[in-house]
C-alpha cells in the first residue's frame, strides 16, 4: 500500500522563480545601460523603449502628461516602462519553472524589442543594438544561474510516493522520523531545503547589488563628454546695457525679470541629455543651397556674435502656465550663415535637426528677417547648460519652441514644407507657431485666503515681436483697471506688471488681459495649446476674509 505526500514549498518556489526573472532583467538592463554609456546613452534598453513610446503616444495624451506631470513626465514614463518590464520579467521567471527554454526565448524577445527600438531611432547607428544584445546575454546567464540555486522542490501537481512503513515484528516506533527528505512536516518547520534557499537568497542579493552598481556606473559615465564650463565664450559685437532691476523685489511673488538658468523651463522629448564632444561636433547647412557648409564648434565661436534678450515659451503652455522663461542669449545670427550658404529660390522652411534626431521646421522668413534669430551658444552670460542644448541651439524670437528652438543643433536643411515634414508637423501641429499675446497672474495665489485690505496683484505679460503696451486687471465683473508696468526689456521680452487692490471680504475672481504693441488686446476666446498655442484671459479665484 502506498500513500501520497503533499506538494510542499510550491508557493515559495514560485516566488523564487519570479524573482529570478526580475533579477535577470534587472542585471541585463544594468549592464546594457553601462555599455550604452560607451556606445550611445540613448541606446540604453529602457531609454530606447521609452523614447519609442513617446513617439508613438498620441498628441492629446502627451499634452495631458505635460499639463498634469510637468517636468516629472519623463521620470513617470521611465517608471511606467520599468514597471511593465518588471511584471513581464516576473511572468517569464514563472514560465521558466516548467518551461525554461520558452522562458529563455521570451527573455531574448524582450531584449530584441529594445534593440529594435534603438535601431529605429532617428539618429541611430549600427552599434546602437549592442546594449540590447549584451542585455540578452546577461539576462540568460543570470536567470540560468539563479534557477540552479532554487531548491528542487516538487512542482504543482507532482506526487511523491513512498511505501507504507513495514512493521518490525509487529511493533512501530511512534517517534521515528520520516526517512524521506520531502516529508511535509519538515518543510512546514522550514528545516528541509534551508541551505538551498539560503544559497538562492545570497545569489539574488549579489545580483541585486551588482545590477545597482553597474547601472549607477553607467549613469555616471553617460554625462556629456565636454562640460560647458570648459568653453571660453567670445565677446559680442553689440553692447547691451544690463537688464534693469525688475519689480520682484517690490511685489513679492512676481516672476523674476531675468529667469535664473536653474529655473528656466525645460520641455522636450529627450529622455537622456545627449552626450556631445565639441571636438567632434559640427553644424551642417545643406539642402537647396549654393554652398554647403560644415562648421566646427571652434569655427562657430570665431564668427561675429550678438547678445539679445529673448523670452521663450512652449506651445504646450496652458493659459497661466509655467512653461515660459526669459534671459539674455549670445549667438551667431542665423541670417548670416544662411547668406553664406546661399539659400535658393523656392525654399520656405529650414529643417533643423538635433544630435538625437529630433527635427523642427522653421519658416524661412523668421530666420532671415531682422528679428535676429540666433544659433545660441550661451544664456545668462554662461555657456549653454547640457539640458538647454549645449553646445548650440536655435533661438527664434516670436515663435514657440516647437518651431524655432531646436536644442543640441547639428544640421540646418533648406527645403520646403511639401518635401519635408518635421517631428511636430507629422503630428498635426501648426507650421507657423507665432506666439500669442498673453498675460499671467503670479500673485496672489489662486484659491488662497487673504486678509481684507491692500493686496498687490502682479504677474507677467508677453507678445514677442510686438511688445506689451498695456495690462489691465478686473475684479469679478467690475471695470478694467490699468496696471503699472515694470521695466522694458524690448519687444521680444516679457513685461512685469502690478496693481494694488483694495480687497473686500468675500470670494472674488481676478482676471488679467494684455494689449500688445499693435494696440490689440489679447483674445478672450479660449483655445487649447494644440495645435498652435493656448489663448484666453487668465483668471484666478481668491478668498478675502
Coordinates of C-alpha atoms in Angstrom, one line a residue:
X1 CA 0.0 0.0 0.0
X2 CA 1.3 3.5 -0.9
X3 CA 0.4 6.9 0.4
X4 CA 0.7 10.3 -1.4
X5 CA 2.9 13.1 0.0
X6 CA 1.7 16.7 -0.3
X7 CA 3.4 19.3 -2.6
X8 CA 5.4 21.3 0.0
X9 CA 7.1 24.6 -0.8
X10 CA 5.3 25.2 -4.1
X11 CA 4.4 28.9 -3.2
X12 CA 7.9 29.6 -2.1
X13 CA 9.3 28.1 -5.2
X14 CA 7.1 30.2 -7.5
X15 CA 8.3 33.3 -5.7
X16 CA 11.9 32.4 -6.3
X17 CA 11.3 31.7 -10.0
X18 CA 9.5 35.1 -10.4
X19 CA 12.4 36.8 -8.6
X20 CA 14.9 35.1 -10.8
X21 CA 13.1 36.5 -13.9
X22 CA 13.0 40.1 -12.4
X23 CA 16.7 40.0 -11.4
X24 CA 17.7 38.6 -14.8
X25 CA 16.0 41.5 -16.5
X26 CA 17.5 44.0 -14.0
X27 CA 21.0 42.6 -14.4
X28 CA 20.7 42.7 -18.2
X29 CA 19.3 46.2 -18.3
X30 CA 22.0 47.4 -15.9
X31 CA 24.9 46.0 -18.0
X32 CA 23.1 47.3 -21.1
X33 CA 22.9 50.7 -19.6
X34 CA 26.6 50.6 -18.8
X35 CA 27.5 49.5 -22.4
X36 CA 25.3 52.3 -23.8
X37 CA 27.3 54.8 -21.9
X38 CA 30.2 53.9 -24.2
X39 CA 28.2 53.5 -27.4
X40 CA 25.2 55.9 -27.2
X41 CA 23.4 56.7 -24.0
X42 CA 20.1 56.9 -25.9
X43 CA 20.6 53.2 -26.9
X44 CA 20.1 52.1 -23.3
X45 CA 17.3 49.5 -23.4
X46 CA 14.9 51.3 -21.1
X47 CA 15.6 54.7 -22.7
X48 CA 15.3 53.4 -26.3
X49 CA 11.9 51.8 -25.4
X50 CA 10.8 54.9 -23.6
X51 CA 11.7 57.2 -26.5
X52 CA 9.8 55.0 -28.8
X53 CA 6.8 55.1 -26.5
X54 CA 7.0 58.9 -26.5
X55 CA 7.0 59.0 -30.4
X56 CA 4.0 56.6 -30.6
X57 CA 2.0 58.4 -27.9
X58 CA -1.0 60.4 -29.4
X59 CA -0.7 64.2 -29.1
X60 CA -3.7 64.5 -26.7
X61 CA -2.0 62.1 -24.3
X62 CA 1.3 64.0 -24.5
X63 CA -0.5 67.2 -23.7
X64 CA -2.3 65.7 -20.8
X65 CA 1.0 64.3 -19.4
X66 CA 2.8 67.7 -19.7
X67 CA -0.1 69.6 -18.1
X68 CA -0.5 67.1 -15.2
X69 CA 3.0 66.0 -14.6
X70 CA 5.1 68.9 -15.9
X71 CA 8.8 68.3 -15.9
X72 CA 8.1 65.0 -14.0
X73 CA 6.6 63.4 -17.1
X74 CA 9.9 61.8 -18.1
X75 CA 10.6 60.1 -14.8
X76 CA 7.0 58.9 -14.7
X77 CA 7.3 57.5 -18.2
X78 CA 10.5 55.7 -17.3
X79 CA 8.9 54.3 -14.1
X80 CA 6.0 53.0 -16.1
X81 CA 8.2 51.3 -18.7
X82 CA 10.3 49.8 -15.9
X83 CA 7.1 48.5 -14.1
X84 CA 5.9 46.8 -17.3
X85 CA 9.4 45.2 -17.7
X86 CA 9.3 44.0 -14.1
X87 CA 5.9 42.4 -14.5
X88 CA 6.9 40.8 -17.8
X89 CA 10.1 39.5 -16.3
X90 CA 8.4 38.1 -13.3
X91 CA 6.0 36.2 -15.6
X92 CA 9.0 34.9 -17.6
X93 CA 10.5 33.7 -14.4
X94 CA 7.4 31.8 -13.6
X95 CA 7.4 30.2 -17.1
X96 CA 11.0 29.1 -16.5
X97 CA 9.8 26.9 -13.7
X98 CA 8.3 24.3 -16.1
X99 CA 9.5 25.5 -19.5
X100 CA 13.0 27.0 -19.2
X101 CA 13.6 27.0 -23.0
X102 CA 10.4 29.1 -23.6
X103 CA 11.4 31.5 -20.8
X104 CA 14.8 32.0 -22.5
X105 CA 13.1 32.8 -25.8
X106 CA 10.8 35.3 -24.1
X107 CA 13.7 36.9 -22.4
X108 CA 15.6 37.3 -25.6
X109 CA 12.4 38.6 -27.2
X110 CA 12.2 41.4 -24.7
X111 CA 15.8 42.4 -25.4
X112 CA 15.2 42.2 -29.1
X113 CA 12.3 44.7 -28.8
X114 CA 14.7 47.1 -27.0
X115 CA 17.3 46.6 -29.8
X116 CA 14.7 47.3 -32.5
X117 CA 13.7 50.5 -30.6
X118 CA 17.3 51.6 -30.6
X119 CA 17.8 50.6 -34.2
X120 CA 14.8 52.6 -35.5
X121 CA 15.6 55.8 -33.6
X122 CA 16.1 58.8 -36.0
X123 CA 19.8 59.2 -35.3
X124 CA 20.7 55.6 -34.7
X125 CA 23.9 53.9 -35.7
X126 CA 24.6 50.2 -36.2
X127 CA 26.4 49.8 -32.8
X128 CA 23.2 51.1 -31.0
X129 CA 21.9 47.5 -31.0
X130 CA 24.9 46.3 -28.9
X131 CA 23.5 47.3 -25.5
X132 CA 20.3 45.2 -26.2
X133 CA 22.5 42.2 -27.4
X134 CA 24.5 42.4 -24.1
X135 CA 21.3 42.7 -22.2
X136 CA 20.0 39.4 -23.7
X137 CA 23.3 37.6 -22.9
X138 CA 23.5 38.8 -19.3
X139 CA 19.8 38.1 -18.8
X140 CA 20.1 34.5 -20.0
X141 CA 23.2 33.9 -17.9
X142 CA 21.6 35.4 -14.8
X143 CA 18.3 33.5 -15.0
X144 CA 20.2 30.2 -15.6
X145 CA 22.4 30.8 -12.6
X146 CA 19.6 31.8 -10.3
X147 CA 17.5 28.8 -11.5
X148 CA 20.3 26.5 -10.5
X149 CA 20.1 27.8 -6.9
X150 CA 16.4 27.3 -6.4
X151 CA 15.7 24.3 -4.2
X152 CA 14.5 21.3 -6.2
X153 CA 11.0 21.2 -4.7
X154 CA 8.1 19.3 -6.2
X155 CA 6.3 21.1 -8.9
X156 CA 2.5 21.7 -8.6
X157 CA 0.5 18.6 -9.3
X158 CA 3.5 16.3 -8.8
X159 CA 3.0 13.4 -6.5
X160 CA 5.6 11.8 -4.3
X161 CA 5.0 8.3 -3.2
X162 CA 6.7 6.3 -0.6
X163 CA 6.0 2.8 0.7
X164 CA 4.0 2.4 3.8
X165 CA 6.1 1.6 6.8
X166 CA 6.9 -2.1 7.3
X167 CA 6.1 -3.4 10.7
X168 CA 9.0 -4.7 12.6
X169 CA 7.9 -7.9 14.4
X170 CA 4.5 -6.1 14.9
X171 CA 5.9 -3.0 16.5
X172 CA 6.3 0.6 15.3
X173 CA 8.4 3.3 16.9
X174 CA 6.0 6.2 17.4
X175 CA 8.8 8.8 17.5
X176 CA 10.5 7.6 14.3
X177 CA 11.5 10.4 11.9
X178 CA 10.5 10.1 8.3
X179 CA 13.3 9.0 6.1
X180 CA 12.1 10.9 3.0
X181 CA 13.6 14.4 2.7
X182 CA 10.3 15.5 1.2
X183 CA 8.3 14.9 4.4
X184 CA 5.8 17.8 4.6
X185 CA 6.3 18.2 8.3
X186 CA 10.0 19.0 7.8
X187 CA 9.1 21.6 5.1
X188 CA 6.5 23.1 7.4
X189 CA 9.1 23.7 10.0
X190 CA 11.5 25.1 7.4
X191 CA 14.3 22.6 8.1
X192 CA 14.5 20.7 4.8
X193 CA 16.0 22.7 1.9
X194 CA 17.1 25.6 4.1
X195 CA 20.7 25.6 2.8
X196 CA 19.5 25.7 -0.7
X197 CA 17.1 28.6 0.0
X198 CA 19.9 30.4 1.7
X199 CA 22.1 30.0 -1.3
X200 CA 19.4 31.4 -3.6
X201 CA 18.9 34.4 -1.3
X202 CA 22.7 35.0 -1.3
X203 CA 22.8 34.8 -5.1
X204 CA 19.8 37.1 -5.5
X205 CA 21.3 39.6 -3.2
X206 CA 24.6 39.5 -5.1
X207 CA 22.8 40.1 -8.5
X208 CA 20.8 43.0 -6.9
X209 CA 23.9 44.7 -5.6
X210 CA 25.8 44.1 -8.8
X211 CA 23.0 45.4 -11.0
X212 CA 22.6 48.6 -8.9
X213 CA 26.3 49.3 -9.0
X214 CA 26.7 48.7 -12.8
X215 CA 23.6 50.8 -13.5
X216 CA 24.9 53.6 -11.4
X217 CA 28.2 53.5 -13.1
X218 CA 26.6 53.6 -16.5
X219 CA 24.6 56.6 -15.4
X220 CA 27.7 58.4 -14.2
X221 CA 29.6 57.7 -17.4
X222 CA 26.7 59.0 -19.6
X223 CA 27.4 62.6 -18.7
X224 CA 28.3 65.0 -21.6
X225 CA 31.8 64.3 -22.9
X226 CA 32.6 68.0 -22.8
X227 CA 31.5 70.1 -19.9
X228 CA 30.0 73.6 -20.8
X229 CA 32.2 75.2 -18.1
X230 CA 35.3 74.4 -20.3
X231 CA 34.1 76.6 -23.1
X232 CA 35.6 80.2 -23.3
X233 CA 32.9 82.5 -24.7
X234 CA 33.7 85.2 -27.3
X235 CA 32.7 88.8 -26.8
X236 CA 29.6 90.0 -28.6
X237 CA 29.7 92.6 -31.3
X238 CA 27.0 94.6 -29.8
X239 CA 26.9 96.2 -26.4
X240 CA 23.7 95.8 -24.5
X241 CA 23.0 97.6 -21.2
X242 CA 22.5 95.4 -18.2
X243 CA 18.9 94.4 -17.9
X244 CA 17.1 96.7 -15.4
X245 CA 16.1 95.6 -12.0
X246 CA 12.7 94.0 -12.0
X247 CA 9.8 94.6 -9.7
X248 CA 10.1 91.2 -8.0
X249 CA 11.8 92.9 -5.0
X250 CA 8.8 95.3 -4.7
X251 CA 6.0 92.9 -5.4
X252 CA 6.6 89.5 -3.8
X253 CA 5.6 86.6 -5.9
X254 CA 6.1 88.1 -9.3
X255 CA 8.3 86.1 -11.7
X256 CA 11.9 87.4 -11.8
X257 CA 12.6 89.7 -14.7
X258 CA 15.6 87.6 -15.7
X259 CA 14.9 83.9 -15.1
X260 CA 17.8 82.1 -13.3
X261 CA 19.2 79.4 -15.5
X262 CA 18.4 76.7 -12.9
X263 CA 14.7 77.8 -13.0
X264 CA 14.5 78.1 -16.8
X265 CA 11.7 75.8 -18.1
X266 CA 12.6 72.6 -20.0
X267 CA 10.1 70.8 -22.2
X268 CA 11.5 68.3 -24.8
X269 CA 11.2 64.7 -25.8
X270 CA 14.8 63.7 -24.8
X271 CA 14.8 61.0 -22.1
X272 CA 18.6 61.4 -21.8
X273 CA 20.6 64.5 -22.4
X274 CA 22.8 64.0 -25.5
X275 CA 26.5 63.4 -24.7
X276 CA 28.4 65.7 -27.1
X277 CA 32.1 66.1 -27.6
X278 CA 32.7 69.6 -29.0
X279 CA 35.9 68.4 -30.7
X280 CA 33.7 66.2 -33.0
X281 CA 30.6 68.4 -33.1
X282 CA 29.8 70.2 -36.3
X283 CA 27.0 72.2 -37.8
X284 CA 26.0 71.3 -41.4
X285 CA 24.0 73.6 -43.7
X286 CA 22.7 71.7 -46.7
X287 CA 19.7 71.2 -48.9
X288 CA 18.7 73.7 -51.5
X289 CA 21.7 76.0 -51.1
X290 CA 24.5 77.2 -53.4
X291 CA 27.3 76.3 -50.9
X292 CA 27.0 73.5 -48.4
X293 CA 28.7 74.4 -45.2
X294 CA 30.2 72.4 -42.4
X295 CA 31.2 74.4 -39.3
X296 CA 33.1 73.2 -36.3
X297 CA 32.4 74.5 -32.8
X298 CA 35.7 76.4 -32.7
X299 CA 34.8 78.0 -36.1
X300 CA 31.4 78.9 -34.8
X301 CA 33.0 80.7 -31.8
X302 CA 35.1 82.8 -34.1
X303 CA 32.1 84.2 -36.0
X304 CA 30.5 87.5 -35.2
X305 CA 28.1 87.1 -32.3
X306 CA 25.5 89.3 -30.7
X307 CA 23.6 89.3 -27.4
X308 CA 19.8 89.5 -27.4
X309 CA 17.2 89.5 -24.7
X310 CA 14.5 86.9 -25.6
X311 CA 11.6 85.3 -23.9
X312 CA 11.0 81.6 -24.9
X313 CA 7.8 79.8 -24.3
X314 CA 6.5 76.3 -25.0
X315 CA 3.4 75.8 -27.2
X316 CA 2.2 73.3 -24.6
X317 CA 1.8 76.1 -22.1
X318 CA -1.8 76.5 -20.9
X319 CA -3.2 79.9 -20.1
X320 CA -1.4 80.9 -16.9
X321 CA 1.0 78.1 -17.3
X322 CA 4.7 77.9 -16.2
X323 CA 6.5 76.9 -19.4
X324 CA 7.9 80.3 -20.2
X325 CA 11.2 82.0 -19.2
X326 CA 13.4 85.0 -20.1
X327 CA 17.1 85.6 -20.3
X328 CA 19.9 87.1 -22.4
X329 CA 21.3 84.9 -25.2
X330 CA 24.6 85.0 -27.1
X331 CA 24.9 83.6 -30.5
X332 CA 25.5 83.9 -34.3
X333 CA 22.7 85.3 -36.5
X334 CA 21.1 82.5 -38.5
X335 CA 20.7 85.0 -41.3
X336 CA 24.4 85.4 -41.6
X337 CA 25.0 81.7 -42.0
X338 CA 22.2 81.2 -44.5
X339 CA 23.5 84.1 -46.6
X340 CA 26.9 82.4 -46.7
X341 CA 25.3 79.2 -47.8
X342 CA 23.1 80.9 -50.4
X343 CA 19.6 79.7 -50.0
X344 CA 18.0 79.0 -53.3
X345 CA 14.6 80.3 -54.6
X346 CA 11.5 78.3 -53.6
X347 CA 12.7 77.4 -50.1
X348 CA 10.0 78.1 -47.5
X349 CA 11.4 76.3 -44.4
X350 CA 14.6 75.4 -42.7
X351 CA 14.5 71.9 -41.2
X352 CA 16.8 71.8 -38.2
X353 CA 18.0 68.6 -36.6
X354 CA 19.4 67.8 -33.2
X355 CA 22.1 65.2 -32.4
X356 CA 19.4 62.9 -31.1
X357 CA 17.4 63.0 -34.3
X358 CA 14.7 65.5 -33.3
X359 CA 13.6 67.6 -36.3
X360 CA 12.0 71.1 -36.2
X361 CA 10.7 73.2 -39.1
X362 CA 11.0 77.0 -39.1
X363 CA 9.6 79.4 -41.7
X364 CA 12.4 80.8 -43.7
X365 CA 11.2 84.3 -43.1
X366 CA 11.6 84.0 -39.4
X367 CA 15.3 83.1 -39.8
X368 CA 16.2 85.7 -42.4
X369 CA 14.3 88.9 -41.3
X370 CA 15.6 91.5 -38.8
X371 CA 14.3 89.7 -35.7
X372 CA 17.9 88.2 -35.4
X373 CA 17.2 84.5 -34.8
X374 CA 20.3 83.0 -33.2
X375 CA 22.3 79.9 -33.1
X376 CA 23.0 80.4 -29.4
X377 CA 26.0 79.2 -27.5
X378 CA 25.3 80.9 -24.2
X379 CA 22.5 82.1 -21.9
X380 CA 22.7 84.4 -19.0
X381 CA 26.4 85.0 -19.6
X382 CA 27.4 81.4 -19.4
X383 CA 27.8 78.5 -21.9
X384 CA 24.5 76.7 -22.6
X385 CA 23.9 74.0 -19.9
X386 CA 23.7 70.5 -21.3
X387 CA 19.9 70.3 -20.5
X388 CA 19.3 73.5 -22.5
X389 CA 21.1 72.5 -25.7
X390 CA 24.9 72.6 -25.3
X391 CA 26.9 73.2 -27.4
X392 CA 24.5 75.1 -29.7
X393 CA 20.8 75.6 -30.1
X394 CA 18.3 77.6 -32.2
X395 CA 16.5 80.6 -30.6
X396 CA 13.9 82.3 -32.7
X397 CA 12.1 85.4 -31.3
X398 CA 8.4 85.4 -31.7
X399 CA 7.9 81.6 -32.3
X400 CA 7.0 78.9 -29.9
X401 CA 9.8 76.4 -29.2
X402 CA 8.4 73.6 -31.2
X403 CA 9.1 75.6 -34.4
X404 CA 12.1 77.7 -33.5
X405 CA 14.2 76.5 -30.6
X406 CA 16.0 73.2 -31.6
X407 CA 18.4 72.0 -28.9
X408 CA 21.6 70.2 -29.5
X409 CA 21.6 71.6 -33.0
X410 CA 23.6 69.8 -35.7
X411 CA 22.0 70.5 -39.0
X412 CA 20.1 73.1 -41.0
X413 CA 18.5 72.0 -44.2
X414 CA 17.0 74.4 -46.7
X415 CA 13.9 72.7 -48.1
X416 CA 10.1 73.1 -48.5
X417 CA 7.1 72.0 -46.4
X418 CA 5.9 70.0 -49.3
X419 CA 9.2 68.0 -49.4
X420 CA 10.0 67.5 -45.7
X421 CA 7.9 67.3 -42.5
X422 CA 9.4 67.8 -39.1
X423 CA 8.6 65.8 -35.9
X424 CA 5.7 68.0 -34.8
X425 CA 4.4 68.7 -38.3
X426 CA 3.8 65.0 -38.7
X427 CA 1.7 65.2 -35.5
X428 CA -0.5 67.9 -37.0
X429 CA 0.8 70.9 -35.1
X430 CA 0.9 74.2 -37.0
X431 CA 3.9 75.0 -39.1
X432 CA 3.9 78.7 -38.2
X433 CA 3.8 78.8 -34.4
X434 CA 3.6 82.5 -33.8
X435 CA 3.5 83.4 -30.1
X436 CA 0.1 84.7 -29.0
X437 CA -0.3 87.8 -26.7
X438 CA -0.8 86.6 -23.1
X439 CA -0.8 87.8 -19.5
X440 CA -0.5 85.8 -16.3
X441 CA -1.3 86.4 -12.7
X442 CA 1.6 85.3 -10.5
X443 CA 0.3 86.7 -7.2
X444 CA -1.9 86.4 -5.2
X445 CA -2.1 82.6 -5.4
X446 CA -5.3 81.1 -6.7
X447 CA -7.8 79.6 -4.2
X448 CA -5.8 81.1 -1.3
X449 CA -7.2 83.1 1.6
X450 CA -6.0 86.7 2.4
X451 CA -7.0 89.4 4.9
X452 CA -9.0 92.3 3.7
X453 CA -7.0 95.4 2.7
X454 CA -4.4 96.4 0.2
X455 CA -3.1 93.5 -1.8
X456 CA -0.6 93.6 -4.7
X457 CA -1.8 91.8 -7.8
X458 CA 1.1 91.1 -10.2
X459 CA 2.5 88.9 -12.9
X460 CA 4.0 89.0 -16.4
X461 CA 2.7 89.6 -19.9
X462 CA 4.3 88.8 -23.3
X463 CA 3.8 89.4 -27.0
X464 CA 7.2 88.7 -28.7
X465 CA 7.9 90.7 -31.8
X466 CA 5.1 93.1 -30.8
X467 CA 5.8 94.0 -27.2
X468 CA 3.4 94.9 -24.4
X469 CA 1.8 98.3 -24.4
X470 CA -0.7 97.9 -21.5
X471 CA -2.0 95.4 -18.9
X472 CA -5.5 95.6 -17.3
X473 CA -6.9 93.8 -14.3
X474 CA -10.6 93.2 -13.4
X475 CA -12.2 92.1 -10.1
X476 CA -15.3 90.0 -10.7
X477 CA -17.4 91.7 -13.3
X478 CA -16.2 95.2 -12.5
X479 CA -14.4 97.8 -14.6
X480 CA -11.0 97.1 -16.1
X481 CA -8.2 98.7 -14.1
X482 CA -4.9 99.7 -15.7
X483 CA -1.9 98.0 -14.1
X484 CA 1.6 99.6 -13.6
X485 CA 4.2 98.1 -16.0
X486 CA 7.6 97.0 -14.9
X487 CA 10.9 97.7 -16.9
X488 CA 11.0 97.3 -20.6
X489 CA 13.4 94.6 -21.9
X490 CA 12.4 95.1 -25.6
X491 CA 9.6 93.7 -27.8
X492 CA 10.9 90.1 -27.6
X493 CA 11.0 90.2 -23.8
X494 CA 8.2 89.7 -21.3
X495 CA 6.9 92.6 -19.1
X496 CA 6.2 92.5 -15.4
X497 CA 3.1 94.4 -14.1
X498 CA 1.3 95.0 -10.8
X499 CA -1.9 96.6 -9.5
X500 CA -2.8 97.5 -5.9
X501 CA -6.2 96.1 -5.0
X502 CA -8.2 97.3 -2.0
X503 CA -9.7 93.8 -1.3
X504 CA -13.1 93.5 0.4
X505 CA -14.3 90.3 2.2
X506 CA -15.8 87.6 0.0
X507 CA -14.9 85.3 -2.9
X508 CA -13.5 87.2 -5.8
X509 CA -12.4 86.4 -9.4
X510 CA -9.3 88.2 -10.6
X511 CA -8.8 88.4 -14.4
X512 CA -6.0 89.9 -16.4
X513 CA -5.6 90.8 -20.1
X514 CA -2.8 92.5 -22.1
X515 CA -2.6 94.8 -25.1
X516 CA 0.3 94.3 -27.5
X517 CA 2.4 96.9 -29.3
X518 CA -0.1 96.9 -32.3
X519 CA -2.9 98.2 -30.0
X520 CA -4.7 94.9 -29.9
X521 CA -5.9 93.3 -26.7
X522 CA -5.4 89.5 -26.4
X523 CA -8.5 87.5 -27.3
X524 CA -10.9 86.3 -24.6
X525 CA -11.7 83.2 -26.7
X526 CA -10.3 80.1 -25.0
X527 CA -8.2 77.7 -27.1
X528 CA -6.2 74.6 -26.1
X529 CA -2.4 74.5 -26.8
X530 CA -2.9 72.1 -29.7
X531 CA -2.3 72.9 -32.5
X532 CA -0.9 76.4 -32.3
X533 CA -0.8 77.7 -28.7
X534 CA -3.4 78.4 -26.0
X535 CA -5.4 81.6 -25.8
X536 CA -7.8 83.3 -23.4
X537 CA -7.8 85.5 -20.3
X538 CA -6.1 84.2 -17.2
X539 CA -8.4 84.2 -14.2
X540 CA -8.0 83.1 -10.6
X541 CA -10.2 82.8 -7.5
X542 CA -9.2 84.3 -4.1
X543 CA -10.9 84.4 -0.8
X544 CA -10.8 87.6 1.3
X545 CA -11.6 87.1 5.0

